Short mmCIF file of C-alpha atoms and ligand atoms in Angstrom, two decimals:
data_model
loop_
_atom_site.label_atom_id
_atom_site.label_comp_id
_atom_site.label_asym_id
_atom_site.label_seq_id
_atom_site.Cartn_x
_atom_site.Cartn_y
_atom_site.Cartn_z
CA UNK A 1 12.16 -23.47 5.94
CA UNK A 2 9.79 -22.40 8.73
CA UNK A 3 12.41 -19.93 9.96
CA UNK A 4 12.38 -21.23 13.53
CA UNK A 5 8.57 -21.25 13.87
CA UNK A 6 6.52 -24.40 14.43
CA UNK A 7 4.19 -23.76 11.53
CA UNK A 8 4.13 -21.80 8.29
CA UNK A 9 1.12 -19.91 9.52
CA UNK A 10 2.97 -18.64 12.57
CA UNK A 11 5.90 -17.63 10.39
CA UNK A 12 3.60 -15.86 7.95
CA UNK A 13 1.81 -13.99 10.75
CA UNK A 14 5.21 -12.69 11.82
CA UNK A 15 6.06 -11.68 8.26
CA UNK A 16 3.12 -9.28 8.15
CA UNK A 17 5.05 -6.10 8.85
CA UNK A 18 7.15 -6.94 5.77
CA UNK A 19 4.14 -7.90 3.69
CA UNK A 20 2.70 -4.44 4.28
CA UNK A 21 6.04 -2.61 4.01
CA UNK A 22 7.05 -4.37 0.80
CA UNK A 23 3.65 -3.75 -0.77
CA UNK A 24 4.09 -0.03 -0.10
CA UNK A 25 7.66 0.00 -1.35
CA UNK A 26 8.53 1.94 -4.48
CA UNK A 27 5.02 3.22 -5.00
CA UNK A 28 5.45 6.77 -3.74
CA UNK A 29 7.69 9.72 -4.47
CA UNK A 30 9.39 11.50 -1.60
CA UNK A 31 6.50 13.93 -1.11
CA UNK A 32 3.99 11.09 -0.78
CA UNK A 33 2.67 11.25 -4.33
CA UNK A 34 1.79 7.80 -5.65
CA UNK A 35 3.38 6.54 -8.86
CA UNK A 36 1.84 3.40 -10.31
CA UNK A 37 3.54 3.18 -13.71
CA UNK A 38 3.29 -0.58 -13.44
CA UNK A 39 -0.51 -0.57 -13.72
CA UNK A 40 -0.72 -1.05 -17.54
CA UNK A 41 -3.78 1.21 -17.59
CA UNK A 42 -3.81 4.89 -18.50
CA UNK A 43 -4.68 7.72 -16.14
CA UNK A 44 -7.36 8.73 -18.60
CA UNK A 45 -9.01 5.30 -18.51
CA UNK A 46 -8.98 5.38 -14.72
CA UNK A 47 -10.35 8.89 -14.54
CA UNK A 48 -13.29 7.79 -16.66
CA UNK A 49 -14.57 5.09 -14.36
CA UNK A 50 -17.75 5.81 -12.46
CA UNK A 51 -18.09 2.67 -10.41
CA UNK A 52 -15.99 -0.14 -8.99
CA UNK A 53 -16.97 -3.76 -8.44
CA UNK A 54 -14.65 -5.92 -6.40
CA UNK A 55 -14.75 -9.67 -7.03
CA UNK A 56 -13.04 -12.20 -4.76
CA UNK A 57 -13.64 -15.20 -2.49
CA UNK A 58 -13.05 -15.97 1.18
CA UNK A 59 -10.45 -13.88 2.94
CA UNK A 60 -9.74 -11.91 -0.24
CA UNK A 61 -13.40 -10.85 -0.32
CA UNK A 62 -13.07 -9.53 3.23
CA UNK A 63 -10.06 -7.49 2.10
CA UNK A 64 -12.39 -6.24 -0.64
CA UNK A 65 -14.99 -5.19 1.92
CA UNK A 66 -12.40 -3.20 3.87
CA UNK A 67 -11.45 -1.64 0.53
CA UNK A 68 -15.04 -0.65 -0.19
CA UNK A 69 -15.30 1.52 2.94
CA UNK A 70 -11.91 3.11 2.32
CA UNK A 71 -12.20 3.73 -1.44
CA UNK A 72 -15.69 5.18 -1.19
CA UNK A 73 -14.57 7.50 1.59
CA UNK A 74 -11.45 8.67 -0.25
CA UNK A 75 -12.82 8.95 -3.78
CA UNK A 76 -16.65 9.11 -3.58
CA UNK A 77 -16.73 6.46 -6.33
CA UNK A 78 -19.41 3.83 -5.57
CA UNK A 79 -17.84 0.47 -4.76
CA UNK A 80 -19.63 -2.85 -4.62
CA UNK A 81 -18.17 -6.12 -3.36
CA UNK A 82 -19.36 -9.31 -4.98
CA UNK A 83 -18.36 -12.87 -4.14
CA UNK A 84 -16.83 -13.99 -7.44
CA UNK A 85 -19.06 -17.07 -7.80
CA UNK A 86 -22.17 -14.95 -7.21
CA UNK A 87 -21.03 -12.25 -9.62
CA UNK A 88 -20.39 -14.80 -12.35
CA UNK A 89 -23.90 -16.21 -12.32
CA UNK A 90 -25.87 -13.01 -11.86
CA UNK A 91 -26.75 -10.16 -14.11
CA UNK A 92 -24.30 -7.55 -12.82
CA UNK A 93 -24.55 -3.92 -13.83
CA UNK A 94 -21.16 -3.54 -15.43
CA UNK A 95 -20.08 -1.55 -18.48
CA UNK A 96 -17.02 0.13 -19.98
CA UNK A 97 -16.99 2.72 -17.20
CA UNK A 98 -16.85 0.05 -14.49
CA UNK A 99 -13.53 -0.97 -12.99
CA UNK A 100 -13.77 -4.59 -11.89
CA UNK A 101 -11.08 -5.23 -9.29
CA UNK A 102 -10.30 -8.86 -8.54
CA UNK A 103 -8.38 -9.76 -5.40
CA UNK A 104 -6.59 -13.09 -5.19
CA UNK A 105 -3.51 -14.37 -3.39
CA UNK A 106 -2.92 -17.29 -5.73
CA UNK A 107 -4.14 -15.73 -8.95
CA UNK A 108 -5.54 -19.16 -9.80
CA UNK A 109 -8.91 -19.26 -7.98
CA UNK A 110 -11.31 -20.53 -10.63
CA UNK A 111 -14.35 -18.65 -9.30
CA UNK A 112 -12.45 -15.36 -9.39
CA UNK A 113 -10.97 -16.06 -12.80
CA UNK A 114 -14.41 -16.78 -14.25
CA UNK A 115 -15.72 -13.54 -12.74
CA UNK A 116 -12.89 -11.59 -14.41
CA UNK A 117 -13.62 -13.20 -17.77
CA UNK A 118 -17.29 -12.42 -17.35
CA UNK A 119 -16.46 -8.78 -16.58
CA UNK A 120 -14.27 -8.57 -19.71
CA UNK A 121 -17.10 -9.94 -21.83
CA UNK A 122 -19.34 -7.23 -20.42
CA UNK A 123 -16.82 -4.59 -21.52
CA UNK A 124 -15.46 -3.61 -18.10
CA UNK A 125 -11.91 -2.56 -17.35
CA UNK A 126 -10.34 -5.25 -15.14
CA UNK A 127 -7.62 -4.83 -12.54
CA UNK A 128 -6.10 -7.66 -10.56
CA UNK A 129 -4.67 -7.31 -7.05
CA UNK A 130 -2.60 -10.45 -6.83
CA UNK A 131 0.29 -11.98 -4.89
CA UNK A 132 1.57 -14.43 -7.49
CA UNK A 133 3.58 -13.17 -10.46
CA UNK A 134 2.70 -14.70 -13.79
CA UNK A 135 -0.45 -16.39 -12.50
CA UNK A 136 -3.61 -16.65 -14.58
CA UNK A 137 -5.83 -13.88 -13.17
CA UNK A 138 -3.32 -11.03 -13.71
CA UNK A 139 -2.69 -12.38 -17.23
CA UNK A 140 -6.40 -12.26 -17.98
CA UNK A 141 -6.77 -8.72 -16.59
CA UNK A 142 -6.18 -5.32 -18.20
CA UNK A 143 -4.14 -4.12 -15.24
CA UNK A 144 -2.32 -5.55 -12.24
CA UNK A 145 -1.22 -4.28 -8.86
CA UNK A 146 0.92 -6.91 -7.19
CA UNK A 147 0.96 -7.45 -3.45
CA UNK A 148 4.42 -8.27 -2.15
CA UNK A 149 3.66 -10.63 0.70
CA UNK A 150 6.04 -13.32 -0.59
CA UNK A 151 4.90 -16.93 -0.98
CA UNK A 152 2.11 -17.92 1.39
CA UNK A 153 2.24 -21.63 2.22
CA UNK A 154 -0.29 -22.09 5.05
CA UNK A 155 -3.79 -22.74 3.73
CA UNK A 156 -5.19 -20.05 5.99
CA UNK A 157 -4.43 -16.66 4.54
CA UNK A 158 -2.77 -14.12 6.85
CA UNK A 159 0.02 -11.99 5.39
CA UNK A 160 -1.60 -12.01 1.95
CA UNK A 161 -4.72 -10.50 3.57
CA UNK A 162 -2.78 -7.59 5.05
CA UNK A 163 -1.00 -7.08 1.73
CA UNK A 164 -4.34 -7.13 -0.13
CA UNK A 165 -5.76 -4.48 2.17
CA UNK A 166 -2.61 -2.40 1.70
CA UNK A 167 -2.77 -2.69 -2.10
CA UNK A 168 -6.43 -1.73 -2.16
CA UNK A 169 -5.65 1.33 -0.03
CA UNK A 170 -2.94 2.21 -2.56
CA UNK A 171 -5.44 1.85 -5.40
CA UNK A 172 -8.02 3.98 -3.59
CA UNK A 173 -5.50 6.67 -2.77
CA UNK A 174 -4.21 6.67 -6.34
CA UNK A 175 -7.74 7.21 -7.63
CA UNK A 176 -8.14 10.00 -5.08
CA UNK A 177 -4.91 11.56 -6.32
CA UNK A 178 -6.18 11.42 -9.91
CA UNK A 179 -9.31 13.26 -8.79
CA UNK A 180 -7.06 16.09 -7.53
CA UNK A 181 -7.81 18.89 -5.06
CA UNK A 182 -8.51 18.00 -1.47
CA UNK A 183 -8.83 14.33 -2.38
CA UNK A 184 -5.17 14.37 -3.39
CA UNK A 185 -4.08 16.19 -0.20
CA UNK A 186 -5.88 13.63 1.93
CA UNK A 187 -4.26 10.83 -0.05
CA UNK A 188 -0.78 12.10 0.82
CA UNK A 189 -1.57 12.23 4.52
CA UNK A 190 -2.96 8.70 4.52
CA UNK A 191 0.09 7.41 2.63
CA UNK A 192 2.32 8.89 5.30
CA UNK A 193 0.37 7.09 7.97
CA UNK A 194 0.41 3.84 6.00
CA UNK A 195 4.19 3.90 6.10
CA UNK A 196 3.99 3.79 9.91
CA UNK A 197 1.88 0.63 9.92
CA UNK A 198 4.64 -2.02 9.62
CA UNK A 199 6.23 -0.77 12.86
CA UNK A 200 2.85 -0.79 14.60
CA UNK A 201 2.11 -4.35 13.46
CA UNK A 202 5.55 -5.40 14.71
CA UNK A 203 4.88 -3.79 18.07
CA UNK A 204 1.49 -5.50 18.28
CA UNK A 205 2.97 -8.92 17.48
CA UNK A 206 5.19 -8.51 20.51
CA UNK A 207 2.16 -8.30 22.83
CA UNK A 208 0.27 -11.48 21.96
CA UNK A 209 1.06 -13.62 25.05
CA UNK A 210 -2.31 -13.07 26.68
CA UNK A 211 -4.17 -13.84 23.42
CA UNK A 212 -2.30 -17.15 23.17
CA UNK A 213 -3.23 -17.94 26.76
CA UNK A 214 -6.91 -17.15 26.15
CA UNK A 215 -6.83 -19.45 23.10
CA UNK A 216 -5.33 -22.30 25.11
CA UNK A 217 -8.03 -21.97 27.79
CA UNK A 218 -10.73 -22.11 25.12
CA UNK A 219 -9.82 -25.43 23.51
CA UNK A 220 -13.23 -26.90 24.46
CA UNK A 221 -15.29 -23.97 23.21
CA UNK A 222 -18.03 -24.90 20.75
CA UNK A 223 -19.04 -21.53 19.37
CA UNK A 224 -17.53 -18.06 19.14
CA UNK A 225 -19.13 -14.88 17.81
CA UNK A 226 -17.36 -11.85 16.34
CA UNK A 227 -18.75 -8.33 16.09
CA UNK A 228 -17.51 -5.26 14.30
CA UNK A 229 -18.76 -2.16 12.50
CA UNK A 230 -17.63 -0.34 9.39
CA UNK A 231 -14.15 -1.65 8.51
CA UNK A 232 -14.35 -3.74 11.69
CA UNK A 233 -17.24 -5.72 10.19
CA UNK A 234 -15.14 -7.59 7.58
CA UNK A 235 -12.53 -8.09 10.30
CA UNK A 236 -15.17 -9.81 12.45
CA UNK A 237 -16.03 -11.99 9.44
CA UNK A 238 -12.36 -12.79 8.90
CA UNK A 239 -11.87 -13.67 12.58
CA UNK A 240 -14.78 -16.11 12.31
CA UNK A 241 -13.47 -17.62 9.07
CA UNK A 242 -10.01 -18.18 10.58
CA UNK A 243 -11.56 -20.00 13.52
CA UNK A 244 -13.75 -22.23 11.34
CA UNK A 245 -10.86 -23.14 9.06
CA UNK A 246 -8.25 -23.75 11.72
CA UNK A 247 -10.06 -24.93 14.83
CA UNK A 248 -13.27 -26.40 13.31
CA UNK A 249 -15.31 -24.35 15.73
CA UNK A 250 -18.66 -22.86 14.85
CA UNK A 251 -18.01 -19.16 14.45
CA UNK A 252 -20.02 -16.29 13.05
CA UNK A 253 -19.21 -12.69 12.33
CA UNK A 254 -21.84 -9.95 12.48
CA UNK A 255 -22.10 -6.25 11.93
CA UNK A 256 -22.57 -5.09 15.52
CA UNK A 257 -25.59 -3.02 14.48
CA UNK A 258 -27.37 -6.25 13.46
CA UNK A 259 -27.34 -7.61 17.01
CA UNK A 260 -30.79 -6.41 17.94
CA UNK A 261 -32.18 -7.60 14.60
CA UNK A 262 -31.66 -11.22 15.58
CA UNK A 263 -28.24 -12.45 16.66
CA UNK A 264 -28.59 -11.14 20.22
CA UNK A 265 -30.92 -14.11 20.80
CA UNK A 266 -27.80 -16.29 20.62
CA UNK A 267 -26.28 -14.64 23.65
CA UNK A 268 -26.39 -16.82 26.73
CA UNK A 269 -24.22 -16.96 29.80
CA UNK A 270 -20.64 -17.85 28.95
CA UNK A 271 -20.95 -17.29 25.16
CA UNK A 272 -17.57 -15.93 24.02
CA UNK A 273 -17.85 -12.85 21.80
CA UNK A 274 -14.98 -10.94 20.25
CA UNK A 275 -15.75 -7.29 19.60
CA UNK A 276 -13.62 -5.13 17.32
CA UNK A 277 -13.95 -1.61 18.70
CA UNK A 278 -13.45 1.37 16.37
CA UNK A 279 -11.11 4.05 17.68
CA UNK A 280 -12.69 6.85 19.75
CA UNK A 281 -12.24 9.30 16.82
CA UNK A 282 -14.27 7.24 14.36
CA UNK A 283 -17.02 9.34 12.74
CA UNK A 284 -20.72 8.89 13.48
CA UNK A 285 -20.07 8.08 17.14
CA UNK A 286 -19.43 4.48 16.15
CA UNK A 287 -17.13 3.99 19.11
CA UNK A 288 -19.88 4.85 21.56
CA UNK A 289 -22.33 2.63 19.72
CA UNK A 290 -20.05 -0.39 19.83
CA UNK A 291 -19.30 0.18 23.51
CA UNK A 292 -23.03 0.08 24.19
CA UNK A 293 -23.29 -3.17 22.19
CA UNK A 294 -20.64 -4.64 24.48
CA UNK A 295 -22.61 -3.47 27.49
CA UNK A 296 -25.80 -5.09 26.13
CA UNK A 297 -24.29 -8.50 25.51
CA UNK A 298 -22.35 -8.47 28.76
CA UNK A 299 -25.59 -7.82 30.62
CA UNK A 300 -26.88 -11.07 29.07
CA UNK A 301 -23.89 -13.03 30.31
CA UNK A 302 -21.61 -13.02 27.25
CA UNK A 303 -17.89 -13.37 27.83
CA UNK A 304 -16.60 -10.25 26.11
CA UNK A 305 -13.19 -10.34 24.43
CA UNK A 306 -12.64 -6.77 23.39
CA UNK A 307 -10.13 -5.56 20.82
CA UNK A 308 -9.63 -1.86 21.48
CA UNK A 309 -7.07 0.84 20.92
CA UNK A 310 -4.47 1.72 23.51
CA UNK A 311 -5.83 4.35 25.83
CA UNK A 312 -9.49 3.50 25.17
CA UNK A 313 -10.73 3.22 28.74
CA UNK A 314 -14.46 3.28 27.89
CA UNK A 315 -14.47 -0.44 27.13
CA UNK A 316 -12.86 -1.52 30.39
CA UNK A 317 -15.99 -1.77 32.59
CA UNK A 318 -17.70 -4.15 30.12
CA UNK A 319 -14.76 -6.28 29.03
CA UNK A 320 -13.75 -9.66 30.39
CA UNK A 321 -10.54 -9.28 28.42
CA UNK A 322 -9.13 -6.22 26.70
CA UNK A 323 -6.74 -6.87 23.84
CA UNK A 324 -4.92 -3.68 22.93
CA UNK A 325 -3.91 -2.52 19.46
CA UNK A 326 -1.86 0.61 18.65
CA UNK A 327 -3.82 3.73 17.73
CA UNK A 328 -4.41 4.44 14.05
CA UNK A 329 -6.82 6.40 11.93
CA UNK A 330 -10.17 4.58 11.64
CA UNK A 331 -9.87 3.27 8.07
CA UNK A 332 -6.41 1.80 8.63
CA UNK A 333 -7.35 -0.04 11.82
CA UNK A 334 -8.01 -3.42 10.09
CA UNK A 335 -4.26 -3.87 9.52
CA UNK A 336 -3.99 -4.10 13.30
CA UNK A 337 -7.25 -5.52 14.65
CA UNK A 338 -7.10 -8.69 12.56
CA UNK A 339 -3.74 -9.71 14.03
CA UNK A 340 -4.98 -10.89 17.47
CA UNK A 341 -7.79 -12.81 15.74
CA UNK A 342 -5.26 -14.67 13.56
CA UNK A 343 -3.09 -15.43 16.59
CA UNK A 344 -6.15 -16.61 18.52
CA UNK A 345 -7.26 -19.05 15.79
CA UNK A 346 -3.71 -20.36 15.34
CA UNK A 347 -3.26 -21.09 19.04
CA UNK A 348 -6.70 -22.57 19.52
CA UNK A 349 -6.00 -24.92 16.63
CA UNK A 350 -2.66 -25.86 18.18
CA UNK A 351 -4.29 -26.40 21.59
CA UNK A 352 -6.69 -28.85 19.94
CA UNK A 353 -3.76 -30.68 18.37
CA UNK A 354 -4.88 -29.90 14.82
CA UNK A 355 -2.85 -29.40 11.67
CA UNK A 356 -2.56 -25.63 11.47
CA UNK A 357 -1.02 -25.43 8.02
CA UNK A 358 -3.22 -28.04 6.35
CA UNK A 359 -6.76 -27.90 7.78
CA UNK A 360 -9.05 -30.73 6.74
CA UNK A 361 -11.01 -30.51 3.49
CA UNK A 362 -9.27 -27.34 2.30
CA UNK A 363 -6.85 -26.58 -0.53
CA UNK A 364 -4.53 -23.58 -0.71
CA UNK A 365 -5.81 -22.63 -4.09
CA UNK A 366 -9.25 -23.61 -5.26
CA UNK A 367 -8.83 -24.25 -8.97
CA UNK A 368 -12.24 -25.81 -9.57
CA UNK A 369 -15.61 -24.08 -9.62
O1 M6R B 1 -5.94 -17.37 -3.69
P1 M6R B 1 -7.17 -16.55 -3.37
O2 M6R B 1 -6.83 -15.32 -2.61
O3 M6R B 1 -8.00 -16.26 -4.59
O4 M6R B 1 -8.05 -17.48 -2.42
C1 M6R B 1 -9.32 -17.05 -2.00
C2 M6R B 1 -9.84 -17.92 -0.89
O5 M6R B 1 -9.96 -19.26 -1.31
C3 M6R B 1 -8.93 -17.87 0.35
O6 M6R B 1 -8.76 -16.58 0.82
C4 M6R B 1 -9.50 -18.74 1.47
O7 M6R B 1 -10.69 -18.20 1.96
C5 M6R B 1 -8.46 -18.91 2.58
N1 M6R B 1 -8.31 -20.29 2.90
C6 M6R B 1 -8.78 -18.14 3.83
O8 M6R B 1 -7.88 -18.36 4.85
#
């Protein structure tokens, strides 16, 4: 049942190229135009929306944060991400022109379900990105866009996360297509690149030996920090969450730009820090800025574990370890950069002799508030 792997999580990490590929499948015409007949929501309704609120918890909320950067860039529609339990008990600005997008692997997370019901009461249009057919959240929503990751057994979410990001890209690009003009042209180009991602993830999975080794050497580590910017920020958060869940190690993710506003005080000699580096072509010189963050923390003795694109030589002088990912356009990079962080958490957990698939105190689907 584990397909030759020791744990479900390891199996599911290796199923990620399929999770992405299958989520893309059947959603485009030959020329790259998206067709989402399955949505149960009319083009007119979607064209009318003027804001999007994403509600989700845990890993799904990090997928939502990646989605925010991408959808805003592609459509210019304002997107907000709200933890479902916070959304539910606040006074959100939501009306009939708001699309409330819930993201959930199980479709049964009580916090997310309550947020969707709350949004419906407020008159919003609700769309569920979900991995489980026939589950409660899609049934309670106006529209559904299924992810096709297949059943996810391990408590820690991996392939569902990649599928959620993929589905939210599809949604963003579809909205861009509905807007027409240059938005639609851009959408086609991104869709073409998305179709190349499964092969890149596969290639990346074949290069994880050093990451596994680093994890094994770090079994006694007590704290790990993760930094990223833009779409790399939720990936840093996700890397930290994986490590907490699986290895019971104190871990924190930060937006790299926050460093000097406080967290840099945590840096002391030997402190391991993962840094997700945006590709050199990322707008706003973000690449250069992150490289200088690495330089700053290295100067204070941090052990820098750098995730950077192939060919990015700028990071080399300041990196204790460079973990390479294939090149991609900036907004699609999360589908790659999260992979070494998943592999790292899995192997650190194994090195500590812990139960990878069933971490303590956690349930696969949280059906209570
Ligand atoms: O089933 P859902 O996607 O709604 O679950 C949401 C979170 O509970 C879930 O992602 C959780 O954070 C995972 N254990 C993360 O690995």
